[in-house]
């Protein structure tokens, strides 16, 4: 069980919910980091009194340092600050709740120190899954997923003594706000409509990923890395109610599922308390009052992002980093209102078509693939 956490990305949706759980569990907080939200980070720092807070740039760090004067809190900034927050000796657990590739180097730093990683930054495993898992093996670091689907699978695997007994992982997917629409109908979809998720409340980037189904594609790759299965052992099913969070099928035909109300605080709590379970104030699932549970196949023609991600899972090498970098850049442009909804998968596809895949990549190759794919997207969107 965690006692002291460093929380990377404390002002985002997962970060704020992690602090709620930390408050309930009475955990100590060694470090808090945010990109730009100085006001909220100041408020959090005053409550949790971490030894270190980190912001994205020097100007906001200086602003915050002025506001926290007199308190025993050091203020740092940038990637160096993030890596320091991830490596602090007093933290036994690092919660990686930052969005995007920026999480990769701090996660590797925390793994090198043998910390438990409560992993909420899926891009890390998507881009550099093999490196991250190999480092975790070498350093004896536990990686406990926070993503609800991967937490569900992790929970269904408790007590499994031989991973060879697992036949299949079944990832559930809400289908997002545009479920049932055709590719043509999606052409004119706006930012406002894409940001209206039916079941989960999340940050903007991941909510758009849920609308394109790229989120499920990234989770497909994440599951493959985390549980060391082949792409053929993962099935995606649309489950509109977001109550069955994912399932594991064993070779004897038994299928285990984890169910619950859609509330991220449950997988966050489990990542911090595993292998134990603690009392939670949240409302449990009421089976007699929940909607009928339905399952359907995903529509890969309407949502090509999911198919692209599944292809990259099979290709391997730097293709997943290209996919992820191109998607981050394209979603950024969509959120700025510069491109249409269907441009997101089109731009991701052209980055994958144009860039060469490198095999057995080192960290430098992955970072380069990420940058190159962003450049392609910016060029082609003009
Ligand atoms: Mg998820």
Coordinates of C-alpha atoms and ligand atoms in Angstrom, one line a residue:
X1 CA 0.0 0.0 0.0
X2 CA 1.2 3.5 -0.8
X3 CA 2.1 5.9 2.0
X4 CA 3.7 8.8 0.3
X5 CA 3.0 9.8 -3.3
X6 CA 4.4 12.1 -5.9
X7 CA 1.6 13.3 -8.2
X8 CA 2.6 14.3 -11.7
X9 CA -0.3 16.3 -13.2
X10 CA -2.2 17.2 -10.1
X11 CA -4.5 19.9 -11.6
X12 CA -6.0 17.7 -14.3
X13 CA -9.1 15.5 -13.9
X14 CA -7.2 12.4 -12.7
X15 CA -4.9 14.5 -10.6
X16 CA -7.7 16.3 -8.7
X17 CA -9.5 12.9 -8.1
X18 CA -6.2 11.4 -6.9
X19 CA -5.9 14.1 -4.3
X20 CA -9.5 13.4 -3.2
X21 CA -8.5 9.7 -2.7
X22 CA -5.2 10.7 -1.0
X23 CA -7.2 12.9 1.4
X24 CA -9.5 10.0 2.2
X25 CA -6.6 7.6 2.6
X26 CA -4.5 10.0 4.7
X27 CA -1.6 9.7 2.3
X28 CA 1.4 12.1 2.4
X29 CA 2.3 14.0 -0.7
X30 CA 5.9 14.5 -1.6
X31 CA 5.5 16.5 -4.8
X32 CA 2.8 18.0 -7.0
X33 CA 3.2 19.1 -10.6
X34 CA 1.1 21.0 -13.1
X35 CA 1.7 22.6 -16.5
X36 CA 0.1 26.0 -16.1
X37 CA -2.6 26.1 -13.5
X38 CA -0.8 28.2 -10.9
X39 CA -3.9 29.1 -8.9
X40 CA -5.1 25.5 -8.4
X41 CA -1.5 24.2 -7.7
X42 CA -1.1 26.9 -5.1
X43 CA -4.3 25.8 -3.4
X44 CA -3.3 22.2 -3.5
X45 CA 0.2 23.0 -2.2
X46 CA -1.2 24.9 0.8
X47 CA -3.4 21.9 1.7
X48 CA -1.0 19.0 1.2
X49 CA 2.3 20.8 1.9
X50 CA 4.5 18.8 -0.5
X51 CA 8.3 19.4 -0.3
X52 CA 8.4 20.2 -4.0
X53 CA 6.0 21.7 -6.6
X54 CA 6.7 21.9 -10.3
X55 CA 5.3 24.0 -13.1
X56 CA 5.8 23.8 -16.9
X57 CA 7.8 27.0 -17.3
X58 CA 10.0 29.4 -15.3
X59 CA 7.6 32.4 -15.3
X60 CA 4.8 30.5 -13.7
X61 CA 7.2 28.8 -11.3
X62 CA 8.5 32.2 -10.2
X63 CA 5.0 33.5 -9.7
X64 CA 4.1 30.4 -7.5
X65 CA 7.4 30.7 -5.5
X66 CA 6.4 34.3 -4.6
X67 CA 2.9 33.2 -3.5
X68 CA 4.3 30.3 -1.4
X69 CA 7.0 32.3 0.3
X70 CA 7.4 31.4 3.9
X71 CA 6.2 27.8 3.4
X72 CA 8.7 24.9 3.4
X73 CA 8.0 24.2 -0.3
X74 CA 10.5 24.3 -3.1
X75 CA 9.4 25.3 -6.6
X76 CA 11.0 23.9 -9.8
X77 CA 9.9 23.9 -13.5
X78 CA 10.2 22.0 -16.8
X79 CA 11.2 18.5 -17.6
X80 CA 14.0 18.6 -15.0
X81 CA 11.5 19.5 -12.3
X82 CA 9.2 16.7 -13.4
X83 CA 12.0 14.1 -13.3
X84 CA 13.0 15.3 -9.8
X85 CA 9.4 15.0 -8.6
X86 CA 9.3 11.5 -10.0
X87 CA 12.6 10.5 -8.3
X88 CA 12.2 11.9 -4.7
X89 CA 13.4 9.4 -2.2
X90 CA 10.5 10.1 0.2
X91 CA 7.8 9.0 -2.3
X92 CA 7.1 5.2 -2.5
X93 CA 4.5 5.8 -5.3
X94 CA 4.5 8.0 -8.4
X95 CA 1.1 8.8 -9.9
X96 CA 1.6 9.7 -13.5
X97 CA -1.5 11.7 -14.4
X98 CA 0.1 14.0 -17.0
X99 CA -1.3 14.0 -20.5
X100 CA 0.9 12.9 -23.4
X101 CA 4.5 12.1 -24.2
X102 CA 5.8 14.5 -21.6
X103 CA 5.1 11.6 -19.1
X104 CA 7.7 9.2 -20.6
X105 CA 11.0 10.4 -19.1
X106 CA 9.6 11.0 -15.6
X107 CA 8.0 7.6 -15.6
X108 CA 11.3 6.0 -16.6
X109 CA 13.1 8.0 -13.8
X110 CA 10.6 6.7 -11.2
X111 CA 11.0 3.1 -12.5
X112 CA 14.8 3.4 -12.1
X113 CA 14.2 4.3 -8.5
X114 CA 12.1 1.2 -8.0
X115 CA 8.9 3.1 -7.2
X116 CA 5.3 1.9 -7.6
X117 CA 3.9 3.5 -10.7
X118 CA 0.2 4.3 -10.5
X119 CA 0.0 4.7 -14.3
X120 CA -2.6 7.1 -15.6
X121 CA -0.5 8.3 -18.6
X122 CA -1.3 5.8 -21.3
X123 CA 1.0 7.5 -23.9
X124 CA 4.0 6.3 -22.0
X125 CA 3.2 2.6 -22.6
X126 CA 1.9 3.2 -26.1
X127 CA 5.1 4.9 -27.3
X128 CA 7.7 3.1 -25.3
X129 CA 5.9 0.1 -23.8
X130 CA 8.7 -2.4 -24.4
X131 CA 11.4 -0.1 -22.9
X132 CA 9.2 0.8 -19.9
X133 CA 8.2 -2.8 -19.1
X134 CA 11.9 -4.0 -19.5
X135 CA 13.0 -1.2 -17.1
X136 CA 10.2 -2.2 -14.6
X137 CA 11.4 -5.8 -14.7
X138 CA 15.0 -4.8 -14.2
X139 CA 14.4 -2.4 -11.4
X140 CA 11.6 -4.4 -9.7
X141 CA 9.1 -1.5 -10.0
X142 CA 5.4 -2.3 -9.8
X143 CA 3.2 -0.8 -12.5
X144 CA -0.4 -0.6 -11.4
X145 CA -2.8 0.8 -14.0
X146 CA -5.2 3.6 -13.2
X147 CA -7.0 3.6 -16.6
X148 CA -10.4 2.0 -15.7
X149 CA -10.2 -0.8 -18.4
X150 CA -6.7 -1.8 -17.5
X151 CA -7.5 -1.6 -13.8
X152 CA -10.4 -3.9 -14.5
X153 CA -8.2 -6.4 -16.2
X154 CA -5.6 -6.1 -13.4
X155 CA -8.3 -6.9 -10.9
X156 CA -9.5 -9.9 -13.0
X157 CA -6.0 -11.2 -13.1
X158 CA -5.5 -11.2 -9.3
X159 CA -5.0 -14.8 -8.3
X160 CA -4.0 -15.9 -11.7
X161 CA -0.8 -17.9 -11.1
X162 CA 0.1 -18.6 -14.8
X163 CA -0.4 -15.9 -17.4
X164 CA -0.4 -18.8 -20.0
X165 CA -3.9 -19.6 -18.7
X166 CA -5.3 -16.3 -20.1
X167 CA -6.8 -16.7 -23.5
X168 CA -8.1 -13.2 -24.2
X169 CA -8.5 -9.7 -22.8
X170 CA -11.8 -8.0 -23.6
X171 CA -11.6 -4.2 -23.5
X172 CA -14.9 -2.4 -23.2
X173 CA -15.5 0.9 -25.0
X174 CA -18.4 3.3 -24.4
X175 CA -18.5 4.2 -28.1
X176 CA -18.2 7.9 -27.2
X177 CA -20.6 10.7 -28.1
X178 CA -20.7 9.8 -31.8
X179 CA -21.7 6.2 -31.5
X180 CA -23.9 5.0 -34.4
X181 CA -22.8 7.7 -36.8
X182 CA -21.2 7.1 -40.2
X183 CA -17.9 8.5 -41.3
X184 CA -19.7 10.9 -43.6
X185 CA -21.9 12.1 -40.8
X186 CA -18.8 12.8 -38.6
X187 CA -17.3 15.1 -41.2
X188 CA -18.8 18.3 -39.7
X189 CA -18.5 17.4 -36.0
X190 CA -17.5 20.3 -33.8
X191 CA -15.3 20.6 -30.8
X192 CA -18.3 21.3 -28.6
X193 CA -20.1 18.1 -29.6
X194 CA -16.9 16.0 -29.4
X195 CA -16.4 17.2 -25.8
X196 CA -19.7 15.9 -24.6
X197 CA -18.9 12.4 -23.3
X198 CA -21.9 10.3 -22.3
X199 CA -20.5 8.6 -19.1
X200 CA -17.1 9.9 -18.0
X201 CA -15.9 13.4 -17.1
X202 CA -12.3 13.9 -18.3
X203 CA -9.9 16.4 -19.8
X204 CA -10.3 17.7 -23.4
X205 CA -7.6 15.6 -25.1
X206 CA -8.8 12.3 -23.8
X207 CA -12.5 13.2 -24.5
X208 CA -11.7 13.9 -28.1
X209 CA -9.8 10.6 -28.2
X210 CA -13.0 8.9 -26.9
X211 CA -15.0 10.5 -29.7
X212 CA -12.6 9.2 -32.4
X213 CA -12.1 5.9 -30.6
X214 CA -8.4 6.6 -30.7
X215 CA -8.6 6.3 -26.9
X216 CA -9.5 2.7 -27.3
X217 CA -6.8 2.2 -29.8
X218 CA -4.2 3.6 -27.4
X219 CA -5.7 1.4 -24.7
X220 CA -5.4 -1.6 -27.0
X221 CA -1.7 -1.0 -27.3
X222 CA -1.4 -0.2 -23.6
X223 CA -3.1 -3.5 -22.7
X224 CA -0.8 -5.5 -25.1
X225 CA 2.3 -4.0 -23.5
X226 CA 1.1 -4.1 -19.9
X227 CA -0.1 -7.7 -20.0
X228 CA 2.3 -9.0 -22.6
X229 CA -0.3 -10.5 -24.9
X230 CA -0.5 -10.5 -28.7
X231 CA -2.9 -8.2 -30.6
X232 CA -4.9 -11.3 -31.5
X233 CA -5.6 -11.8 -27.8
X234 CA -7.4 -8.5 -27.4
X235 CA -11.0 -7.9 -28.3
X236 CA -12.7 -4.5 -28.2
X237 CA -16.4 -4.5 -27.6
X238 CA -18.7 -1.5 -27.5
X239 CA -20.5 -1.3 -24.1
X240 CA -22.5 1.9 -24.0
X241 CA -23.3 1.8 -20.2
X242 CA -19.6 1.9 -19.0
X243 CA -20.5 -0.5 -16.1
X244 CA -18.5 -3.5 -17.2
X245 CA -15.0 -2.0 -17.2
X246 CA -13.3 -4.9 -19.0
X247 CA -13.0 -8.7 -18.8
X248 CA -10.5 -11.5 -18.9
X249 CA -11.3 -14.8 -20.7
X250 CA -9.3 -17.8 -19.4
X251 CA -8.5 -20.9 -21.4
X252 CA -11.1 -23.0 -19.7
X253 CA -13.7 -20.6 -21.0
X254 CA -14.4 -18.7 -17.8
X255 CA -14.8 -15.0 -18.3
X256 CA -14.1 -12.7 -15.3
X257 CA -15.4 -9.1 -15.4
X258 CA -15.0 -6.1 -13.1
X259 CA -18.2 -4.0 -12.8
X260 CA -18.9 -0.7 -11.1
X261 CA -20.3 2.8 -11.5
X262 CA -18.2 4.9 -13.9
X263 CA -16.1 6.7 -11.2
X264 CA -12.3 7.0 -11.7
X265 CA -11.8 7.3 -8.0
X266 CA -12.2 3.5 -7.7
X267 CA -9.3 2.5 -10.1
X268 CA -7.2 5.4 -8.5
X269 CA -7.9 4.0 -5.0
X270 CA -7.1 0.5 -6.1
X271 CA -3.8 1.5 -7.7
X272 CA -2.8 3.2 -4.4
X273 CA -4.0 0.4 -2.0
X274 CA -3.3 -2.7 -4.0
X275 CA -3.1 -5.5 -3.0
X276 CA -5.6 -4.3 -0.4
X277 CA -9.0 -2.8 -0.7
X278 CA -10.1 0.0 1.5
X279 CA -13.4 1.5 2.6
X280 CA -14.8 4.0 0.0
X281 CA -17.5 6.6 0.5
X282 CA -18.6 6.2 -3.2
X283 CA -22.0 4.8 -4.0
X284 CA -21.7 1.2 -5.1
X285 CA -23.3 -0.2 -8.2
X286 CA -27.0 -1.0 -7.8
X287 CA -27.6 -3.9 -10.3
X288 CA -31.4 -3.7 -9.9
X289 CA -31.4 0.0 -11.0
X290 CA -28.8 0.0 -13.7
X291 CA -29.7 0.1 -17.4
X292 CA -29.6 -3.2 -19.4
X293 CA -26.0 -4.1 -20.3
X294 CA -25.4 -4.3 -24.0
X295 CA -22.4 -5.3 -26.2
X296 CA -21.7 -4.7 -29.9
X297 CA -18.7 -4.7 -32.3
X298 CA -16.9 -1.4 -33.0
X299 CA -17.5 0.3 -36.4
X300 CA -14.0 0.6 -37.8
X301 CA -15.2 2.3 -41.0
X302 CA -16.8 5.2 -39.1
X303 CA -13.9 5.3 -36.6
X304 CA -10.7 4.6 -38.5
X305 CA -8.5 5.7 -35.7
X306 CA -9.2 2.5 -33.8
X307 CA -8.2 0.4 -36.8
X308 CA -5.0 2.5 -37.3
X309 CA -4.0 1.8 -33.7
X310 CA -4.7 -1.9 -34.0
X311 CA -2.5 -2.0 -37.1
X312 CA 0.3 -0.2 -35.2
X313 CA 0.0 -2.7 -32.4
X314 CA 0.7 -5.5 -35.0
X315 CA 3.5 -3.5 -36.6
X316 CA 5.4 -2.5 -33.4
X317 CA 8.7 -0.6 -33.6
X318 CA 8.3 3.2 -33.6
X319 CA 4.9 3.0 -35.3
X320 CA 3.0 3.4 -32.1
X321 CA 5.0 6.5 -31.2
X322 CA 4.3 7.9 -34.7
X323 CA 0.6 7.1 -34.2
X324 CA 0.5 8.8 -30.8
X325 CA 2.5 11.9 -31.7
X326 CA 0.4 12.5 -34.8
X327 CA -2.7 12.0 -32.9
X328 CA -1.7 14.4 -30.1
X329 CA -0.8 17.1 -32.7
X330 CA -4.0 16.5 -34.7
X331 CA -6.2 16.6 -31.6
X332 CA -4.4 19.9 -30.6
X333 CA -5.3 21.4 -34.0
X334 CA -8.9 20.2 -33.7
X335 CA -9.3 21.7 -30.2
X336 CA -7.9 25.0 -31.6
X337 CA -10.6 24.8 -34.3
X338 CA -8.1 24.6 -37.1
X339 CA -9.1 21.2 -38.6
X340 CA -12.3 19.2 -38.9
X341 CA -13.1 16.0 -36.9
X342 CA -12.3 13.5 -39.7
X343 CA -9.0 15.3 -40.4
X344 CA -7.7 13.7 -37.2
X345 CA -7.5 10.1 -38.5
X346 CA -6.5 11.4 -42.0
X347 CA -3.5 13.2 -40.6
X348 CA -2.5 10.3 -38.4
X349 CA -2.7 8.0 -41.4
X350 CA -0.5 10.3 -43.5
X351 CA 2.1 10.5 -40.7
X352 CA 2.1 6.6 -40.6
X353 CA 2.4 6.5 -44.4
X354 CA 5.2 9.0 -44.7
X355 CA 7.5 8.1 -41.8
X356 CA 9.7 5.0 -41.7
X357 CA 9.3 2.6 -38.8
X358 CA 12.4 1.8 -36.8
X359 CA 12.7 -1.6 -35.1
X360 CA 13.9 -2.3 -31.6
X361 CA 13.9 1.5 -30.9
X362 CA 15.9 3.2 -28.1
X363 CA 14.4 6.1 -26.2
X364 CA 16.1 8.6 -28.6
X365 CA 14.4 6.9 -31.6
X366 CA 11.0 7.0 -29.9
X367 CA 11.4 10.7 -29.1
X368 CA 12.5 11.4 -32.7
X369 CA 9.5 9.5 -34.1
X370 CA 7.2 11.5 -31.9
X371 CA 8.7 14.8 -33.1
X372 CA 8.7 13.8 -36.7
X373 CA 5.1 12.7 -36.7
X374 CA 4.1 16.1 -35.1
X375 CA 6.0 17.9 -37.9
X376 CA 4.2 15.9 -40.6
X377 CA 0.8 16.7 -39.1
X378 CA 1.6 20.4 -38.9
X379 CA 2.8 20.5 -42.5
X380 CA -0.1 18.6 -43.9
X381 CA -2.7 20.5 -42.0
X382 CA -1.7 23.8 -43.6
Ligands
LIG1 MG1 -9.9 4.2 -20.2

